Coordinates of C-alpha atoms in Angstrom, one line a residue:
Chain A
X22 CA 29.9 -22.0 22.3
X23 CA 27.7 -21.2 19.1
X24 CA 28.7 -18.2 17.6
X25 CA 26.6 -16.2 15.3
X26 CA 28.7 -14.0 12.7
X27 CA 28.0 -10.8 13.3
X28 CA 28.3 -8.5 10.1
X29 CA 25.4 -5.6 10.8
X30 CA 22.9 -7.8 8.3
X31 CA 19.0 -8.8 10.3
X32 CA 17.5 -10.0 12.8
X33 CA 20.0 -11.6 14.9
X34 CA 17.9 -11.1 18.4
X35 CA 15.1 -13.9 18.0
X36 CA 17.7 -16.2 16.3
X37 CA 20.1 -15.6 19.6
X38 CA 16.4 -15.9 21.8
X39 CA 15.4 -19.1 20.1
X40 CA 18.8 -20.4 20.8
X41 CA 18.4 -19.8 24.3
X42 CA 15.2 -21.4 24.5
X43 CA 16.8 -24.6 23.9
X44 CA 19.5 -24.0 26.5
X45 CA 22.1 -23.1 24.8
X46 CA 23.7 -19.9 24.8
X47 CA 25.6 -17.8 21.7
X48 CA 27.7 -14.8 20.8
X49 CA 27.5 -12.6 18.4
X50 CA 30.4 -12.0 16.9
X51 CA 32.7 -10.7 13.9
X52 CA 36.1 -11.6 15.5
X53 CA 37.8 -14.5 13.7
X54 CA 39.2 -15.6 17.0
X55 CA 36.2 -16.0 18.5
X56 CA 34.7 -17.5 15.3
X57 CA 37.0 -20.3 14.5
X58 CA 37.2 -21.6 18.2
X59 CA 33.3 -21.7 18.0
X60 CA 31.7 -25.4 18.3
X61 CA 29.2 -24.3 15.9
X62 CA 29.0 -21.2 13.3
X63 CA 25.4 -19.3 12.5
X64 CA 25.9 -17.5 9.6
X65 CA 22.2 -15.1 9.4
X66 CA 21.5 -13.0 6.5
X67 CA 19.0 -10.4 5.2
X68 CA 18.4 -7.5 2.7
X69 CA 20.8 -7.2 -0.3
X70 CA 23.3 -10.0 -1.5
X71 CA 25.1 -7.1 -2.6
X72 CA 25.4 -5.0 0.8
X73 CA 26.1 -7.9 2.9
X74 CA 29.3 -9.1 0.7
X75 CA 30.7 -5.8 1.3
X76 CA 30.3 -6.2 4.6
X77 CA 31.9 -9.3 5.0
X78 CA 34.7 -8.4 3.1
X79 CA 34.9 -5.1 5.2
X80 CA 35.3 -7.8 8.2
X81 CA 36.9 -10.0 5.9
X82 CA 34.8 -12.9 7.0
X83 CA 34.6 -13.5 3.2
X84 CA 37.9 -15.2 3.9
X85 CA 37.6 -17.1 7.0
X86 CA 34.3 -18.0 6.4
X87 CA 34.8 -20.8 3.3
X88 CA 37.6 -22.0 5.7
X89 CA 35.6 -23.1 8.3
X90 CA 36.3 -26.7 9.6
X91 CA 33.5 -26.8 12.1
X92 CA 29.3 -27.1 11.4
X93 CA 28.2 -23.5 10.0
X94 CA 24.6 -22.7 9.2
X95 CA 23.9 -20.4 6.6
X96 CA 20.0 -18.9 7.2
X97 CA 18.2 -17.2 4.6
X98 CA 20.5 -15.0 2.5
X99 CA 23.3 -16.3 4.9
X100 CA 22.4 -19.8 2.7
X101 CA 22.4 -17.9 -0.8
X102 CA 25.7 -15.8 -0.2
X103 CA 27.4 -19.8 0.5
X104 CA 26.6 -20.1 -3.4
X105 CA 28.9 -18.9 -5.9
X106 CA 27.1 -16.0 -7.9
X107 CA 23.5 -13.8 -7.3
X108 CA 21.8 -12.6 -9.9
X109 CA 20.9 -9.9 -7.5
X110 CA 22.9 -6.7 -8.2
X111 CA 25.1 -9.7 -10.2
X112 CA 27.0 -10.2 -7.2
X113 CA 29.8 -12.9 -6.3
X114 CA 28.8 -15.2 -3.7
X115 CA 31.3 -17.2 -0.9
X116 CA 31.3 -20.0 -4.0
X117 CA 31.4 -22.8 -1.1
X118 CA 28.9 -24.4 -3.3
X119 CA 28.3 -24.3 -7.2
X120 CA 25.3 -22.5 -8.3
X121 CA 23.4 -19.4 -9.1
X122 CA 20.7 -17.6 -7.3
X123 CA 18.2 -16.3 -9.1
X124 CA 14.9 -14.2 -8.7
X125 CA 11.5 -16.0 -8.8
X126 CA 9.4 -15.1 -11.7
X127 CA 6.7 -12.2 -11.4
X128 CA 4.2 -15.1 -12.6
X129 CA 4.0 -15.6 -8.7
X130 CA 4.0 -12.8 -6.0
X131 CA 7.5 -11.2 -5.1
X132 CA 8.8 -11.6 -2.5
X133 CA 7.3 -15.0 -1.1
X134 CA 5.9 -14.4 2.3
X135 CA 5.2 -17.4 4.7
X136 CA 4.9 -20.7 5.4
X137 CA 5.1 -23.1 2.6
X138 CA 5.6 -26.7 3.1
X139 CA 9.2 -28.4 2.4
X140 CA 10.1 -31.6 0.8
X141 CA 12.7 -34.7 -0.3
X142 CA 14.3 -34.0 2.9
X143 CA 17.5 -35.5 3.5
X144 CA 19.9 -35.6 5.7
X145 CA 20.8 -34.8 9.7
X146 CA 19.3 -31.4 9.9
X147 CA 15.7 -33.0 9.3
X148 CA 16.0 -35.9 11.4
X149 CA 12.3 -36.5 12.9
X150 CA 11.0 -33.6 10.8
X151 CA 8.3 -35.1 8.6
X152 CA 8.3 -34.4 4.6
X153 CA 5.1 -31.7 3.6
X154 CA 6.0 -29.6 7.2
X155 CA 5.6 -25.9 6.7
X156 CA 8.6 -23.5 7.4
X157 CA 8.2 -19.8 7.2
X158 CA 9.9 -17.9 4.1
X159 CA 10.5 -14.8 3.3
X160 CA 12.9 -14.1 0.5
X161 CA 12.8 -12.7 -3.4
X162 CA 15.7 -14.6 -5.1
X163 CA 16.4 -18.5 -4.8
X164 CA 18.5 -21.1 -5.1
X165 CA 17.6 -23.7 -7.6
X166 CA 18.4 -27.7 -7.3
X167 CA 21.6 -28.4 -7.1
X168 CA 23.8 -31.9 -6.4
X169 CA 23.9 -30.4 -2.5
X170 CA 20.1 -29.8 -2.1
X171 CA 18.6 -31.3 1.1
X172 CA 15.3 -30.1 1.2
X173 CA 13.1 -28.3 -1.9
X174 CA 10.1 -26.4 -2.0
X175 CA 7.5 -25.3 -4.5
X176 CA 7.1 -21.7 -5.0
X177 CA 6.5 -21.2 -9.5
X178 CA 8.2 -24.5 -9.6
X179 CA 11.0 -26.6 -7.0
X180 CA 13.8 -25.1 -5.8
X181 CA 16.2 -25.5 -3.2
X182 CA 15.6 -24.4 0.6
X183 CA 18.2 -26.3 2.3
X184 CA 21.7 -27.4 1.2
X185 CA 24.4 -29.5 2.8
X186 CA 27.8 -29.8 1.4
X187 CA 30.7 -30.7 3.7
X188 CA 30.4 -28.9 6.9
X189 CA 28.5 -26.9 5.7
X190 CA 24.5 -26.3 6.2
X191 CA 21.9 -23.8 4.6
X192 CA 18.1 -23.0 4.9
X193 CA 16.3 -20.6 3.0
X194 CA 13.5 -20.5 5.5
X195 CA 14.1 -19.0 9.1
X196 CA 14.0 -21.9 11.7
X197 CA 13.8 -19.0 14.3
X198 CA 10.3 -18.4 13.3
X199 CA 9.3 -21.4 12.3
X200 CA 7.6 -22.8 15.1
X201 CA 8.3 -26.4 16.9
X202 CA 9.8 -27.6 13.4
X203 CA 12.1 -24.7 13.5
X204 CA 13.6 -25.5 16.5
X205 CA 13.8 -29.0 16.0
X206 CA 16.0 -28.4 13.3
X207 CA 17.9 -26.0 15.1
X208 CA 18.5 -28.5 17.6
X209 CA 19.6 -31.1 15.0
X210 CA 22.1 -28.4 14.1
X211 CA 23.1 -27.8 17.4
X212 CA 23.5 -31.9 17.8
X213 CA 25.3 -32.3 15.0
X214 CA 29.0 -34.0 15.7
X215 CA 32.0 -31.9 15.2
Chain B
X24 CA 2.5 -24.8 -1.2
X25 CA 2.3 -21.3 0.0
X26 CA -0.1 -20.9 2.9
X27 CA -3.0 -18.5 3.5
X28 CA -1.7 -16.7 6.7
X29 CA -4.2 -15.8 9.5
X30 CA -2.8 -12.6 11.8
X31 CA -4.4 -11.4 14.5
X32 CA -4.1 -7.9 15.6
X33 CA -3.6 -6.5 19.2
X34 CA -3.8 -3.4 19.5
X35 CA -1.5 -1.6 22.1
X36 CA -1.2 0.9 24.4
X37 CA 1.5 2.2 27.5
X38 CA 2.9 -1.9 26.6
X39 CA -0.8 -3.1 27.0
X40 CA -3.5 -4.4 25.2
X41 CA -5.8 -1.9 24.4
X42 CA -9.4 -3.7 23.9
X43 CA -10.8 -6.2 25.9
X44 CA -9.5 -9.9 25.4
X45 CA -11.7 -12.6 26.6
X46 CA -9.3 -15.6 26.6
X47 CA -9.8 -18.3 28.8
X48 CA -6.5 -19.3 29.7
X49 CA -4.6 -16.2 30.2
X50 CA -3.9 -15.1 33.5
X51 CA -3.1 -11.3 32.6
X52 CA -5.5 -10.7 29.4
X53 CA -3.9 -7.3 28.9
X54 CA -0.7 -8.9 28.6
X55 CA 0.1 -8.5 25.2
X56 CA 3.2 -11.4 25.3
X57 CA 0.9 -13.9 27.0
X58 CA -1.7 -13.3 24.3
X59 CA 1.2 -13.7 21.6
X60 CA 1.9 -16.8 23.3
X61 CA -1.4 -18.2 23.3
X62 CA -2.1 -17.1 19.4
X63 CA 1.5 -19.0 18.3
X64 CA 0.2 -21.9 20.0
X65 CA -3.2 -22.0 18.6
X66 CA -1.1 -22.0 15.0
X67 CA -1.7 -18.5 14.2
X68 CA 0.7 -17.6 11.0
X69 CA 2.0 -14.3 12.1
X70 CA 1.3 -11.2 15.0
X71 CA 0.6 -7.6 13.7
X72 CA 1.2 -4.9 16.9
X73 CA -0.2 -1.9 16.8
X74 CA 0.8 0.9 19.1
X75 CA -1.4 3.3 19.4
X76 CA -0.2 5.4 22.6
X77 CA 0.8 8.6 22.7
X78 CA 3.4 9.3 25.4
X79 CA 6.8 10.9 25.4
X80 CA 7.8 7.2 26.4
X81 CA 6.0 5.5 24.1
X82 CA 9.3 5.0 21.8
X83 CA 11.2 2.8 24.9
X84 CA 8.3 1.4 26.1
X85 CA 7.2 -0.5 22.2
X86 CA 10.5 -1.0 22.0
X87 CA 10.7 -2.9 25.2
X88 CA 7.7 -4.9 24.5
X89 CA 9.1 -5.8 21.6
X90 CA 12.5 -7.6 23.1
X91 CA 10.2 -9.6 25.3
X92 CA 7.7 -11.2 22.3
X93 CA 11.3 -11.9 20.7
X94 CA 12.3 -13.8 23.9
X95 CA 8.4 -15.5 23.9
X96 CA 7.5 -16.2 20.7
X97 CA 8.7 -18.3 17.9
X98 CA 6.3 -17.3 15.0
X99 CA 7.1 -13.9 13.2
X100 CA 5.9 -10.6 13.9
X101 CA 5.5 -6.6 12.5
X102 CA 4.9 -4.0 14.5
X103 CA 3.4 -0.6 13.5
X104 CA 2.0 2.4 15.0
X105 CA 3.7 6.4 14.9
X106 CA 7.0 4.7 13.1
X107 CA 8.5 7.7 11.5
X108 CA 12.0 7.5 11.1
X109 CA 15.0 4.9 10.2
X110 CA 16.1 5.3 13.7
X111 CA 12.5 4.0 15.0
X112 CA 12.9 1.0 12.7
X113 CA 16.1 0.3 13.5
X114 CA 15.3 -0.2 17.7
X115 CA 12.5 -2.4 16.7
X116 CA 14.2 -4.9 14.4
X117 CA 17.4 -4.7 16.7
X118 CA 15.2 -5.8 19.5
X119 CA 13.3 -9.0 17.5
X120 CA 10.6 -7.4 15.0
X121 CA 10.5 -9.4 11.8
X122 CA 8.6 -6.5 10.0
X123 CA 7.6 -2.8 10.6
X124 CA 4.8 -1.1 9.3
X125 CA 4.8 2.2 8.6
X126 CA 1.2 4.4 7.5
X127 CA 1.0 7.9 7.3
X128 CA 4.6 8.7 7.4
X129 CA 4.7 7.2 4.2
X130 CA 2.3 8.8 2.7
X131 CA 3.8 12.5 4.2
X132 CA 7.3 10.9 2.8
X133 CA 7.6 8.2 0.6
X134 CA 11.1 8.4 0.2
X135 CA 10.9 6.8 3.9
X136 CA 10.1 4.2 1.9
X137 CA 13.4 3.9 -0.3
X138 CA 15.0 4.8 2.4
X139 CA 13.5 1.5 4.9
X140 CA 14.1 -0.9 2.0
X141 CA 17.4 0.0 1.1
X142 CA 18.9 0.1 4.7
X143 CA 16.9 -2.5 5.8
X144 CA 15.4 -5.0 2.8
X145 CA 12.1 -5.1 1.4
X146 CA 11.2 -8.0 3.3
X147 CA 10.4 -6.1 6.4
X148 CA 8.9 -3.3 5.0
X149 CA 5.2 -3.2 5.5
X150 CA 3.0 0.0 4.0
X151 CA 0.0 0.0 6.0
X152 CA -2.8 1.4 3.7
X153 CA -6.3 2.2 5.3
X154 CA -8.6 3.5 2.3
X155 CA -12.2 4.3 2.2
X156 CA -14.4 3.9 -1.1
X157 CA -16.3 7.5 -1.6
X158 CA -18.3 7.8 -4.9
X159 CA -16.6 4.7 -6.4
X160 CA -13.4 5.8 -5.9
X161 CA -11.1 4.5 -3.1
X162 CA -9.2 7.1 -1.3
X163 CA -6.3 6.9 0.8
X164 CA -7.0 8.2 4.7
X165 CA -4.6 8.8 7.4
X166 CA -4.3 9.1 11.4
X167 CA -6.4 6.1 11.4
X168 CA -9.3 6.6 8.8
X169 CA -9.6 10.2 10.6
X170 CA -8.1 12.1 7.8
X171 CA -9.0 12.1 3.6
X172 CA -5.8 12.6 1.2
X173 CA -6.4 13.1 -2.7
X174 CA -4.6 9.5 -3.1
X175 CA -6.0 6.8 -5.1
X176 CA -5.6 3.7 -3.2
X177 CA -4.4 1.8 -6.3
X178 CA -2.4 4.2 -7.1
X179 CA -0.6 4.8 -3.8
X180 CA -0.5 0.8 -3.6
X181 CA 1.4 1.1 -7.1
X182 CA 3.6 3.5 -5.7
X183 CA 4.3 2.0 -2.6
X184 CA 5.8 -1.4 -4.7
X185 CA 8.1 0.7 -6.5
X186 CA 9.9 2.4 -3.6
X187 CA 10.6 -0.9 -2.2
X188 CA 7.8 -2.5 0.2
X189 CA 7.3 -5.6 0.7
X190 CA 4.0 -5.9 1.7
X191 CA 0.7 -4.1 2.1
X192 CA -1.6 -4.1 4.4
X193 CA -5.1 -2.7 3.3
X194 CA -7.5 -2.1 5.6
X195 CA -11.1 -1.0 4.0
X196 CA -12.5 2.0 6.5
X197 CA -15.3 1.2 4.7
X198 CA -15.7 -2.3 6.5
X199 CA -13.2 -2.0 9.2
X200 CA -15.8 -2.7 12.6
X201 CA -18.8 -4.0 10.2
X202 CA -18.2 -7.6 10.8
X203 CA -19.8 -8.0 7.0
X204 CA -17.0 -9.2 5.3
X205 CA -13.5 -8.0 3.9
X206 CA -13.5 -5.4 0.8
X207 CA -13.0 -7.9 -1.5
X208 CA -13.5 -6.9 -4.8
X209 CA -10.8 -3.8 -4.5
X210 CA -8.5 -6.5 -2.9
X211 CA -9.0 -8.6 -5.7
X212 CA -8.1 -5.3 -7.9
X213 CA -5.0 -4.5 -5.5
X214 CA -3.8 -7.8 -6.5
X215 CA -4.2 -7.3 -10.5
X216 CA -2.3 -3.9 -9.9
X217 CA 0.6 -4.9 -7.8
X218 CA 2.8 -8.0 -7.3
X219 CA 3.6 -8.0 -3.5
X220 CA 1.5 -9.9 -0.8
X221 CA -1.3 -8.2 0.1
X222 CA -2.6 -8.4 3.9
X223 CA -6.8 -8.0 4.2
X224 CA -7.6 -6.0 7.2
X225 CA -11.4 -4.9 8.2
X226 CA -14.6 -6.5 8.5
X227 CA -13.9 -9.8 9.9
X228 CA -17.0 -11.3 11.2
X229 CA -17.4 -14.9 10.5
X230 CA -15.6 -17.7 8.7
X231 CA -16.9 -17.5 5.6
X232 CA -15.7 -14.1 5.7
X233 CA -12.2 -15.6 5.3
X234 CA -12.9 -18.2 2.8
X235 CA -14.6 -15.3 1.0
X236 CA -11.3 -12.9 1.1
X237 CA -8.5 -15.8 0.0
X238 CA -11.3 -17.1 -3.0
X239 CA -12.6 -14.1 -4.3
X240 CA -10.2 -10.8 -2.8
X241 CA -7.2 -12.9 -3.1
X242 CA -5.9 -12.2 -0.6
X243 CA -1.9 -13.2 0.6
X244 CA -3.0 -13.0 4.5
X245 CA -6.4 -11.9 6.7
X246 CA -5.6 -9.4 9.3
X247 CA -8.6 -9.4 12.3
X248 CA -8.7 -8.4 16.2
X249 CA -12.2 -8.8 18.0
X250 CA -13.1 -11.8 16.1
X251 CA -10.0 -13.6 18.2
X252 CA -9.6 -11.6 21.0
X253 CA -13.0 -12.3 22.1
X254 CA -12.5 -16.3 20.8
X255 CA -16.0 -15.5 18.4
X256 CA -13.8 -17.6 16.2
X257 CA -11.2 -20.4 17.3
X258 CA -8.3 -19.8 14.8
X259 CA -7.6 -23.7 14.5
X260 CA -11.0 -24.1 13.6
X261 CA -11.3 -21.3 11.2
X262 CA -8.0 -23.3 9.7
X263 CA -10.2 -26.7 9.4
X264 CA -12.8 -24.9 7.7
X265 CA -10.5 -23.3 5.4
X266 CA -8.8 -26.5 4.5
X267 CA -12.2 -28.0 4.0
X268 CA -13.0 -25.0 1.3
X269 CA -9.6 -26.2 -0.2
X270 CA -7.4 -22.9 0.1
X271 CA -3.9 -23.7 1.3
X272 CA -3.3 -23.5 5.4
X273 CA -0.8 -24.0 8.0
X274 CA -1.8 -27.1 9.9
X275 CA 1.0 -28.6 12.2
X276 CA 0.2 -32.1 14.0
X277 CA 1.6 -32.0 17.2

């Protein structure tokens, strides 16, 4: 069973449609039962770092989540909050993996809206997904290059939009919405060993 | 590299489409999922639905459409039309909407606007901005072009940024139907005023039309309907053409 934590933050629906498109059913879910005897953990995210930390210590997911022994996926903020700080609203993150998020410069438009092509992939999440395909983003604050960074893009400059460290998997863009490339590496995610 | 997106528009009514499509492959051309369908396929960036019925159901019956593009579609999509409240938001994001676009309810209460981006980020918040250019000076119109407001477009755009959109969508009433080209030299402006992605919307006709609006208006994204609907232009060859010209496209090899 996939579960997707459920903490009131996005778009969960096409995430839990896309899954089903590839056979494989989910729950949505905030108990830490259900959670931790999940094969695999989707951790979504959107709006304010701020808001959604406060939620998950209202559910006090901010606990269980670091703890996790099985493949989670952090998507979009859900990959920012596994960082340890945001400079949005100055906010502490999960700390799972060293490094700040940060806003992108107003030399570019803010946020970045759409498909931009990803690079320097590494890794299991990308097997058979070719370096220059485009994912679709849609985010204001970003995680720079770090030791864990598995893929990087170019939005003002490189910066991170996947990480890897341990168990545990993040992607900046949405693979529910991106297209065939998306849901191939969904289904890496999904084939990943235990 | 960032892309240019290309969105087409259906426009929708009672969970239909509203003008004629002539697409050669569907089997129910007023079926607004199996158009979505086709459109992801032929690499379109993104969907804009717009509902423009008018019935006490018209609330269950959007949102209903919009659970079953979610199920169909894996390409993102914002739906607009008569969105008033945080409770009509709510429904359609719930049910699979990436974005929602909101028009004249922003303009009769901004604070909608504050109130969208705060409960629900930025990110999804569109302001819909339809604007027509009388004595030099762009004004902003509601209830579909129908209705003149004292607002300056670039000031309303201005505005609209500060409360917390993340997008805008301007469509020139000036052009809108024309099939001469987008308003590019106030999209061009738009984009010195404001730092937010700007959609062009109205006066599609051609290809060069596009080239025209990402080179010279600037333009984040090109909204068009009838230009696709009625397959007058092939979006994966408007793509080639547009990679030709050098701007930046989505172009996946299968």
């Amino acid at each position: 069973m996939i579960a997707i934590i459920d903490y009131g933050a996005g778009n969960t629906k096409s995430l839990q449609f896309a899954l089903e498109r590839l056979g494989v059913s989910s729950l949505l879910t905030s108990n830490e039962r259900e959670i931790r005897s999940a094969d695999k953990v989707i951790f979504p995210g959107q709006g304010a770092a701020g808001s959604a930390m406060k939620k998950l210590h209202h559910y006090g997911l901010d606990k269980l989540i670091p703890n996790l022994k099985q493949p989670v996926l952090g998507i979009c903020l859900g990959m920012q909050l596994l960082c340890e700080h945001s400079e949005e609203g100055d906010v502490k993150g999960l700390g799972i993996i060293k490094g700040t998020v940060k806003r992108f410069s107003n030399q570019v438009k803010v946020p970045q809206m759409g498909w931009n092509s990803i690079h320097d992939l590494k890794g299991p999440l990308f097997e058979g997904i070719s370096s220059n395909s485009y994912m679709y983003l849609v985010h204001s604050f970003y995680v720079p290059q770090l030791e864990e960074t598995v893929a990087t893009s170019n939005y003002n400059g490189e910066y991170s939009v996947a990480l890897q460290k341990d168990n545990f998997y993040g992607v900046q863009f949405h693979p529910e919405k991106s297209s065939r490339k998306g849901q191939l590496l969904l289904r890496n995610f999904l084939n990943l060993s235990q | 590299m960032l892309t240019k997106r290309i969105i087409p528009c259906l426009d929708i009514k009672d969970g239909r489409t509203v003008k004629g499509v002539n697409f050669v492959d569907l089997r129910d051309a007023g079926d607004p999922v199996e158009l979505a369908t086709q459109y992801a396929l032929e690499q379109a960036d993104e969907l804009v639905f717009l509902d423009i019925s008018a019935t006490e159901q018209k609330r269950k019956t959007l949102a209903d459409l919009v659970l079953r593009v979610a199920a169909a579609i894996d390409i993102p999509f914002t739906v607009g039309g008569g969105i008033s409240s945080i409770a009509d938001v709510e429904v359609l994001l719930k049910n699979g909407a990436d974005k929602v676009s909101i028009n004249s309810a922003a303009v009769k209460n901004p604070d909608l606007i504050n109130e969208l981006a705060l409960q629900f980020g930025s990110q999804c918040v569109v302001v819909a901005i339809d604007a027509k250019q009388i004595e030099n000076q762009w004004k902003v119109h509601l209830v579909g072009g129908k209705v003149p407001t004292e607002l300056d477009l670039f000031e309303w755009a201005k505005e609209v940024e500060s409360r917390g959109a993340g997008e805008i969508l301007f469509t020139s009433m000036n052009h809108d139907g024309t099939k001469q080209g987008f308003a590019n030299h106030a999209l061009a402006q738009l984009s010195e005023t404001i730092n937010i992605p700007i959609i062009a919307s109205g006066g599609a006709g051609n290809v060069s039309h596009f080239i025209d609006t990402f080179k010279e208006g600037k333009a984040d994204a090109a909204l068009a309907a009838s230009v696709f609907h009625f397959g007058e232009i092939s979006i994966p060859e408007l793509k080639n053409e547009l990679k030709q010209q050098q701007i930046a496209v989505r172009i996946e090899t299968l």
